[in-house]
Short mmCIF file of C-alpha atoms in Angstrom, two decimals:
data_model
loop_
_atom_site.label_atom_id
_atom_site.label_comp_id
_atom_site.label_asym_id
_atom_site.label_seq_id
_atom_site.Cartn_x
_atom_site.Cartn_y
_atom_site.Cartn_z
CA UNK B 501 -1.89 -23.17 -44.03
CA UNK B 502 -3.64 -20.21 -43.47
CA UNK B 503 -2.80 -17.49 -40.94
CA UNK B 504 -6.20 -18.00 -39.07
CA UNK B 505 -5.57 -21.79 -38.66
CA UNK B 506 -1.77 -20.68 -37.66
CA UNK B 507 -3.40 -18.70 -34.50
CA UNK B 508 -5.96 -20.64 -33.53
CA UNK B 509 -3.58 -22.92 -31.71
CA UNK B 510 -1.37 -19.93 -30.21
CA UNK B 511 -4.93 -18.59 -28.85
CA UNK B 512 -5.98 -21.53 -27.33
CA UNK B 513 -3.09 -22.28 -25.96
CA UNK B 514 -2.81 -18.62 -24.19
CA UNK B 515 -6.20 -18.84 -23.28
CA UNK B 516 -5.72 -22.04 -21.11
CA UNK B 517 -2.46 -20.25 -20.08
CA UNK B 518 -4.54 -17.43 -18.65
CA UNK B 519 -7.45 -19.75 -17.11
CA UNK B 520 -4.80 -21.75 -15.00
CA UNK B 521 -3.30 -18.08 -13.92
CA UNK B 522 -6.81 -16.81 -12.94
CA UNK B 523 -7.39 -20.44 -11.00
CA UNK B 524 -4.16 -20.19 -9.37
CA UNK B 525 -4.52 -16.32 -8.13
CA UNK B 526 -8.01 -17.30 -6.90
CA UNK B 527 -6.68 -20.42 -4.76
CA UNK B 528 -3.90 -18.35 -3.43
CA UNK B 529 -6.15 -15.26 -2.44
CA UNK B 530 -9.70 -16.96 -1.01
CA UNK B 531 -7.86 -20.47 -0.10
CA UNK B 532 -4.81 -19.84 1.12
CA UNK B 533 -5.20 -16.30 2.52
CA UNK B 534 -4.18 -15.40 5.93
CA UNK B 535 -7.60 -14.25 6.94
CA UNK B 536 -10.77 -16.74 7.22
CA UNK B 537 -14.15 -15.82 6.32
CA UNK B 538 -14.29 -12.11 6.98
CA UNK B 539 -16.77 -10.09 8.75
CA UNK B 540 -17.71 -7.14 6.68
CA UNK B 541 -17.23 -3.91 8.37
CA UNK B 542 -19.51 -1.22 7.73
CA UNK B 543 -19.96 2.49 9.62
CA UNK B 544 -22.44 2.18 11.75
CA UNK B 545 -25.97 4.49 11.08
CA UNK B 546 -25.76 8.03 11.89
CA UNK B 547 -25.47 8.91 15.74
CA UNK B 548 -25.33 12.38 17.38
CA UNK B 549 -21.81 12.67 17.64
CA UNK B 550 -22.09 12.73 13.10
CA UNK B 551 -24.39 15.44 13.30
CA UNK B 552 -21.73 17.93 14.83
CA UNK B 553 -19.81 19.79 12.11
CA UNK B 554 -16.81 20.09 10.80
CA UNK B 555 -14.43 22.37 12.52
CA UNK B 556 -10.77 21.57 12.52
CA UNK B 557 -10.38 22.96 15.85
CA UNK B 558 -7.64 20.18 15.83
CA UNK B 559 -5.56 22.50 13.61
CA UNK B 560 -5.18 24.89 16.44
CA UNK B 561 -2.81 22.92 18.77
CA UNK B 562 0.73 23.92 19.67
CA UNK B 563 3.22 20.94 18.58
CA UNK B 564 5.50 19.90 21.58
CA UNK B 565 8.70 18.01 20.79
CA UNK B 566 8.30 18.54 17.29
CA UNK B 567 11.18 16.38 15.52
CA UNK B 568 12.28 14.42 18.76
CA UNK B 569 8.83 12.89 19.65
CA UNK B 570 8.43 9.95 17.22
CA UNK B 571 4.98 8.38 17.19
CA UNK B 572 3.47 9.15 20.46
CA UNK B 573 0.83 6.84 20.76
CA UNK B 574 -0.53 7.18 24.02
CA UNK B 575 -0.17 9.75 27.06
CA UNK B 576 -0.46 9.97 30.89
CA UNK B 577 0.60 12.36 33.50
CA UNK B 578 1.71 11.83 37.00
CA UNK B 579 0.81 13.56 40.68
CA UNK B 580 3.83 16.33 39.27
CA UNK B 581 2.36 17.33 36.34
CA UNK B 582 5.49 15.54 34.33
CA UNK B 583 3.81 14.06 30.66
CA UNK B 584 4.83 10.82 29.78
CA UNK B 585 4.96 8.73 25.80
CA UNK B 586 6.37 5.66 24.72
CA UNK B 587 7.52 6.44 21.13
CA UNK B 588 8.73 3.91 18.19
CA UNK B 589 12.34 4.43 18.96
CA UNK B 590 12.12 2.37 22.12
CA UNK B 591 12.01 5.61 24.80
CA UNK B 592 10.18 6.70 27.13
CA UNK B 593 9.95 10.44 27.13
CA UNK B 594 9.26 12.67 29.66
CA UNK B 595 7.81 16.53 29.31
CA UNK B 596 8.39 18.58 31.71
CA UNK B 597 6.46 21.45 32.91
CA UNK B 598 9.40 24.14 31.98
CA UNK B 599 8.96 22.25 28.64
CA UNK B 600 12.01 20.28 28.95
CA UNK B 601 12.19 16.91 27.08
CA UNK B 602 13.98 14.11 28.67
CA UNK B 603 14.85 10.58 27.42
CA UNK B 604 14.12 8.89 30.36
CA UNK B 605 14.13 4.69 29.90
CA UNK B 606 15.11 2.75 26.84
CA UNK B 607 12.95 0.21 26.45
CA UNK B 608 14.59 -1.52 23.41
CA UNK B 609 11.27 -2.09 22.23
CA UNK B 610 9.77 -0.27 18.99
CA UNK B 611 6.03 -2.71 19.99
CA UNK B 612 5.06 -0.52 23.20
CA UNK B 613 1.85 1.42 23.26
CA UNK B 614 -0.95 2.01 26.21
CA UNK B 615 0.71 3.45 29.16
CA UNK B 616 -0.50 4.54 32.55
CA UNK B 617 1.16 6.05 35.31
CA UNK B 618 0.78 4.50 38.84
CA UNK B 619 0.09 6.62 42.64
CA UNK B 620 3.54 4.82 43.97
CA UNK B 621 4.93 6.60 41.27
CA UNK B 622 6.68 4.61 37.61
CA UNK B 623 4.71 3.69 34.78
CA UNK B 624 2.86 0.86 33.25
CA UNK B 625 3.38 0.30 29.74
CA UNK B 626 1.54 -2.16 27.20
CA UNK B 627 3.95 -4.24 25.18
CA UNK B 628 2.87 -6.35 22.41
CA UNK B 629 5.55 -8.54 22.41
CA UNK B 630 6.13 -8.64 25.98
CA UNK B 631 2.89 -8.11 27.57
CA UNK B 632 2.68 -5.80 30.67
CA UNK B 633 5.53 -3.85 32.07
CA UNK B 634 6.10 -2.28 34.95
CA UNK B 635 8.74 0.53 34.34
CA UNK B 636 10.56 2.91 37.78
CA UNK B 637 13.86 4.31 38.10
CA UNK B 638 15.48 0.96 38.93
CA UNK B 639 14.49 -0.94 35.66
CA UNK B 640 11.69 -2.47 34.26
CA UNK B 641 9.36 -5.19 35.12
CA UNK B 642 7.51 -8.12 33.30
CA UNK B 643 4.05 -8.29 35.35
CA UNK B 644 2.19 -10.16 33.02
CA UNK B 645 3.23 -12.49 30.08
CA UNK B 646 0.78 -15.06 30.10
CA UNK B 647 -2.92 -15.50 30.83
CA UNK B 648 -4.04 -19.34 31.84
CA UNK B 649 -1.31 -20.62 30.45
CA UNK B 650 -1.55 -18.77 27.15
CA UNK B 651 1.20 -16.15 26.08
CA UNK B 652 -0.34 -12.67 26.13
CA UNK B 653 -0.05 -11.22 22.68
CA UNK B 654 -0.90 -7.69 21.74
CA UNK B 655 -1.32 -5.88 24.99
CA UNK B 656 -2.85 -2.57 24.56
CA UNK B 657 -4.12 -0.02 26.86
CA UNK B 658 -3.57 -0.41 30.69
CA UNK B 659 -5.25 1.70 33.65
CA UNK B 660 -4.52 1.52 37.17
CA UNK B 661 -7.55 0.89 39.66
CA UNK B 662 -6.85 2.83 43.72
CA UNK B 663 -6.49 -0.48 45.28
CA UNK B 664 -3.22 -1.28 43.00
CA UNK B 665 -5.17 -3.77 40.26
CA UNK B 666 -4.51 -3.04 36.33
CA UNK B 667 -6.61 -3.40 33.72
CA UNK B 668 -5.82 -3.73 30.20
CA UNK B 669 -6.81 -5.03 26.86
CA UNK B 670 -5.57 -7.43 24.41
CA UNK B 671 -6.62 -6.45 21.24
CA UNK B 672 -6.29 -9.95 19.43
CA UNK B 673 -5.21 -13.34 20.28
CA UNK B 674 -4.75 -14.72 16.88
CA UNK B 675 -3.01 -11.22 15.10
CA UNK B 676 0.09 -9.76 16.35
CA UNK B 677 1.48 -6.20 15.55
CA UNK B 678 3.22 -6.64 12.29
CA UNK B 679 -0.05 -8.65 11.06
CA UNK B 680 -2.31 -6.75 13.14
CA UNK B 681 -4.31 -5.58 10.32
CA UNK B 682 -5.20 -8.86 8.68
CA UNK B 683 -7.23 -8.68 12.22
CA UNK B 684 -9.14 -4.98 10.56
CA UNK B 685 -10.15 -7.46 7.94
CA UNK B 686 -11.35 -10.70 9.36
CA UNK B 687 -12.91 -8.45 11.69
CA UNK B 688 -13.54 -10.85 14.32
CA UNK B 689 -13.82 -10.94 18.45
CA UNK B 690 -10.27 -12.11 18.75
CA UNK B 691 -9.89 -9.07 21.88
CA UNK B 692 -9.97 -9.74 25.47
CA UNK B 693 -9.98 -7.00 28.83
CA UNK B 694 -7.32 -8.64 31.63
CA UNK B 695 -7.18 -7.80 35.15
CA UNK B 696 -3.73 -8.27 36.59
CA UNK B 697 -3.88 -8.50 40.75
CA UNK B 698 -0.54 -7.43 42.16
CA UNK B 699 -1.33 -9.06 45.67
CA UNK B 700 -1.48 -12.61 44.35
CA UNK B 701 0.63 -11.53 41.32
CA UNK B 702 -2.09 -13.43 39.10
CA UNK B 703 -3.57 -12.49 35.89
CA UNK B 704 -7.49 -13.50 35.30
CA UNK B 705 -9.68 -12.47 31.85
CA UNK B 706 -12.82 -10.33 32.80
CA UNK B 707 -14.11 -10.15 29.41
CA UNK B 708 -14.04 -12.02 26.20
CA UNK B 709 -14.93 -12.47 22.57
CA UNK B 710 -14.00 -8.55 22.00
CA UNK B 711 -13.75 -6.72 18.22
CA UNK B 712 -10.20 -5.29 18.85
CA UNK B 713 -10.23 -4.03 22.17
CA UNK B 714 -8.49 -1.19 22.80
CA UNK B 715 -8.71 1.72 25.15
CA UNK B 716 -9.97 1.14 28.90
CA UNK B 717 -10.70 3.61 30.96
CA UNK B 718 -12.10 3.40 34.57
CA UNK B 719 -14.81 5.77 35.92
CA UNK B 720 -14.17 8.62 38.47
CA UNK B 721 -16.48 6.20 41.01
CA UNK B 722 -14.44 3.13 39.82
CA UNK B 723 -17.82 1.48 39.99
CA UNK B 724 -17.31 0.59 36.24
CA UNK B 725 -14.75 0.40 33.23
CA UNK B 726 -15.20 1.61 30.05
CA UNK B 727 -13.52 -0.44 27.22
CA UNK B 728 -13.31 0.18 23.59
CA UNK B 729 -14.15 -2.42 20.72
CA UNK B 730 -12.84 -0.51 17.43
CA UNK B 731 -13.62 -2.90 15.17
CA UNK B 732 -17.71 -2.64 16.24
CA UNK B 733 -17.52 1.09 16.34
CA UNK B 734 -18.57 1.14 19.88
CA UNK B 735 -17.56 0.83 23.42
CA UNK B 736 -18.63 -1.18 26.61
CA UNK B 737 -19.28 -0.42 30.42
CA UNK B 738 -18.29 -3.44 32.88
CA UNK B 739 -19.55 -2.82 36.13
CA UNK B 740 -17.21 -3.24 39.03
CA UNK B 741 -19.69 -2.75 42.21
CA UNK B 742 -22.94 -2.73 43.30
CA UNK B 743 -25.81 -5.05 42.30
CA UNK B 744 -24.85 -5.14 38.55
CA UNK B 745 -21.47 -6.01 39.61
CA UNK B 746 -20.08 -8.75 36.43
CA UNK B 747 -22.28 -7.04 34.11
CA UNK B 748 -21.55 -5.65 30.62
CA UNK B 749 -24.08 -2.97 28.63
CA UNK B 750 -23.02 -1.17 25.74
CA UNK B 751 -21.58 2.49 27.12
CA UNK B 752 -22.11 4.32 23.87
CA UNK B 753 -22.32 3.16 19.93
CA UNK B 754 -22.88 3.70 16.19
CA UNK B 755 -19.60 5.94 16.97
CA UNK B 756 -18.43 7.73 13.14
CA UNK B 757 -15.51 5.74 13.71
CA UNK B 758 -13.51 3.19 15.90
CA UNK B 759 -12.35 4.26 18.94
CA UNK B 760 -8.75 3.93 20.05
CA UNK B 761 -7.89 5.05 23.49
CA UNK B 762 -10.08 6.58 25.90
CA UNK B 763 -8.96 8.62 29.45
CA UNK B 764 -11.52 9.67 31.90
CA UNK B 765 -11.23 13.65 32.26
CA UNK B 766 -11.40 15.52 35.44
CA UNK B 767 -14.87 16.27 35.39
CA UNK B 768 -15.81 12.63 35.22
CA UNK B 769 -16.36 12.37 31.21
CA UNK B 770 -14.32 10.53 28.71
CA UNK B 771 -12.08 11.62 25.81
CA UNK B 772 -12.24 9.16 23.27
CA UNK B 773 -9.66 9.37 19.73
CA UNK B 774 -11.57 7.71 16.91
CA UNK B 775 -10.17 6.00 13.74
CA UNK B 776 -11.76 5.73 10.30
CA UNK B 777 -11.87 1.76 9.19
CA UNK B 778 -14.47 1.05 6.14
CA UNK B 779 -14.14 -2.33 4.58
CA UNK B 780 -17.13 -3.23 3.02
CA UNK B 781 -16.11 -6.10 0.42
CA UNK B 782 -15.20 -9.67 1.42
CA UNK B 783 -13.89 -10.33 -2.01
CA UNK B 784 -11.33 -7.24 -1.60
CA UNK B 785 -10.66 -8.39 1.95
CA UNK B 786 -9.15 -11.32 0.59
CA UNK B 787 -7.19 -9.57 -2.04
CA UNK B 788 -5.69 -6.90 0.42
CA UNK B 789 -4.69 -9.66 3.04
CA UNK B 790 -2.19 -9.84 1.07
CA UNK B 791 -0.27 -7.45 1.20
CA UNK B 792 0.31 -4.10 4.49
CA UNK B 793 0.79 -2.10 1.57
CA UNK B 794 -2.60 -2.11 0.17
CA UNK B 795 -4.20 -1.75 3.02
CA UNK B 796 -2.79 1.59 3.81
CA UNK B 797 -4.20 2.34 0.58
CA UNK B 798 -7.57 1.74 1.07
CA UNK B 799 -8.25 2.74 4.66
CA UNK B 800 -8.54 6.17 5.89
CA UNK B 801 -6.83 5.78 9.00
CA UNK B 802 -4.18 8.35 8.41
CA UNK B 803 -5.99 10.85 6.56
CA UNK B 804 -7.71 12.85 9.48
CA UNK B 805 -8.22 13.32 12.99
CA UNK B 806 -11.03 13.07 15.46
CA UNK B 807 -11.56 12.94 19.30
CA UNK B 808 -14.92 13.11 21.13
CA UNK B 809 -16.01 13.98 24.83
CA UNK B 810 -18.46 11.87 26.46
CA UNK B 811 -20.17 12.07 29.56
CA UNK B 812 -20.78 9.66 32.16
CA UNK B 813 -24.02 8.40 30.13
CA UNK B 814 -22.24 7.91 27.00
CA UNK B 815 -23.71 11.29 25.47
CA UNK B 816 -21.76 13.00 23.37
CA UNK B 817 -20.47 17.15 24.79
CA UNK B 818 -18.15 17.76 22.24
CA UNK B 819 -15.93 16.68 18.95
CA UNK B 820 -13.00 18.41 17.39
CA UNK B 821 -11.30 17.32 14.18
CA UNK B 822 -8.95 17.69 11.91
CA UNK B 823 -11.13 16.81 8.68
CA UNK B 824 -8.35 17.08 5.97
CA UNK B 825 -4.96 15.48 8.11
CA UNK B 826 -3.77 18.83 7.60
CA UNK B 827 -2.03 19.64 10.95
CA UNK B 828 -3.56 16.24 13.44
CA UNK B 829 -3.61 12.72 11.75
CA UNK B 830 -4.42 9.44 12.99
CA UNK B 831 -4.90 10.33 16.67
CA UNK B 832 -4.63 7.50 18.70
CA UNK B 833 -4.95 9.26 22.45
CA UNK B 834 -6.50 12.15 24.30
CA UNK B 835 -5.69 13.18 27.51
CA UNK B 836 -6.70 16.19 29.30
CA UNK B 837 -4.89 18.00 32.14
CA UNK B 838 -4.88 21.54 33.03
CA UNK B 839 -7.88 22.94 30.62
CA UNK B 840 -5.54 21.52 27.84
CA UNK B 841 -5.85 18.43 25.77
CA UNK B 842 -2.85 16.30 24.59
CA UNK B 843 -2.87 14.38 21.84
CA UNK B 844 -0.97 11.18 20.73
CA UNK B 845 -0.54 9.97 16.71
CA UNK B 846 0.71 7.07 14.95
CA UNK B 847 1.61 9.56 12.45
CA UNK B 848 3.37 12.64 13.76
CA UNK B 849 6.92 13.33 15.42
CA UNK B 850 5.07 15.55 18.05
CA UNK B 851 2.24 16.07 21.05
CA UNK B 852 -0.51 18.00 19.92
CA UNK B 853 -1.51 20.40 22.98
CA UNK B 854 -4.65 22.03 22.59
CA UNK B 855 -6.15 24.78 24.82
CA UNK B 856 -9.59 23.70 26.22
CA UNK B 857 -10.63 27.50 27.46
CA UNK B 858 -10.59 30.60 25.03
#
């Protein structure tokens, strides 16, 4: 026989080889992928806050804790002055003024991220796992696990209100944090904002149908909350009094990326950390889905920093940055005390501190 009848076979038979690979890749990445028919997620147009430029002001800040801070995500301060962070070793840390750092609870939890502290002193703490925690010198707390019946999953940002009632977010209901990005890339309204009342010890949902919420923040008036939705690049105002009292308006949007946390400043604006998500094909949504490792290839969450100030209008005053990652990365939190901001990161072993005043 001759050597082109000899192959045909071989060919044909590695070509059907290869057609049932490509069928059964394709049914294992659109039909049985753990995300279902993504949203695409595209930066929003232009706003004023992408007009400012580039300045890495970001690279200025003094590193506190460097080496014994591990992945600071969030920050608050008490009536004392003392700085508080719940880090990925399962502490609470404490800085002191005289720039003393102290180990101050274990939580034996590496899944605990928005913190507040509260006017009768102790913290609240986000858990993801557990839900929300009340932490003092005698021991910690479980204040909230469920929500009608329904086990509170990714708990993340918490504020106290003056009359003792917390609000905080729960960034998805379907995702949890070891998935959490498979909930970047369905990109869906899986978030709710929480209010937990300590007089009837009762949790009750305020708001849902939220793109990742995230950050909540409560105005200097407390006649509104402002609550971030990272996943639309934007965040919302609930009013708490007066005649709109119930109502939700968008607080400020088309933000050059998603916002994380956001703390009220002592001037009555907010400082909001923003993240860089871009995921504009379904198709590669699928693919990614996955596998975590690919999508910390592809987004550019890690690669810079940036953190706004916003007034009580939602118009942008100011934005600093770190444009290349070189010093700031992935800023998750900023907090301002004392004509200083302090800055959390899911990617350093330190708090930036950053002078406000030259």
């Amino acid at each position: 026989p001759s050597v082109r009848s000899t192959l045909k076979p071989c060919v044909s038979a590695c070509s059907s080889f290869l057609l049932v690979c490509l069928i059964a890749i394709t049914l294992e990445i659109f039909f049985f992928s753990p995300i279902s028919s993504p949203n695409l997620l595209e930066l929003p147009p232009a706003s004023s806050s992408s007009f400012w430029p580039t300045n890495n002001h970001l690279q200025r800040v003094v590193k506190l804790g460097e080496g014994l801070i591990k992945y600071p995500e969030d920050i608050s301060v008490d009536s004392e002055g003392i700085l508080y962070t719940v880090t990925r070793d399962g502490w609470i840390k404490r800085l002191h003024k005289n720039g003393s750092i102290e180990d101050w609870k274990m939580l034996n939890s590496n899944t605990s991220f928005g913190i507040t502290t509260t006017k009768e002193g102790g913290l609240i703490v986000c858990d993801i796992e557990k839900g929300l925690l009340k932490v003092t010198e005698d021991g910690v707390t479980v204040l909230a696990s469920h929500v009608n019946g329904s086990k509170i999953r990714l708990a993340d940002d918490v504020i106290e209100g003056s009359d003792g009632s917390l609000y905080f977010s729960v960034a998805s209901t379907k995702f949890g944090l070891h998935n959490w990005y498979l909930d970047l890339l369905e990109a869906k309204p899986y978030g709710k904002l929480l209010k937990y009342d300590p007089l009837l010890n009762e949790t009750s949902i305020l708001l849902e149908d939220l793109a990742f919420a995230n950050g909540v923040a409560l105005s200097r008036d407390e006649d509104y909350l402002v609550v971030c939705e990272t996943w639309k690049f934007r965040c919302l105002k609930h009013w708490l009094k007066g005649e709109t009292k119930g109502k939700t308006e968008i607080f400020i949007d088309n933000l050059p990326g998603g916002p994380d946390n956001i703390n009220l400043a002592p001037d009555g604006s907010f400082w909001i950390a923003l993240l860089q998500f871009i995921h504009t094909s379904k198709a590669a949504k699928y693919l990614v889905a996955r596998s975590q490792k690919l999508i910390m290839l592809v987004n550019g969450v890690s690669k810079k920093a940036t953190v706004i100030n916003v007034d009580s209008d939602g118009k942008v005053l100011k934005k600093f940055d770190d444009h290349t990652g070189k010093v700031m990365s992935c800023v998750t939190s900023a907090l301002e005390f004392e004509d200083h901001l302090y800055l959390g990161s899911l990617n350093t072993n330190f708090i930036g501190k950053l002078p406000l005043t030259v």
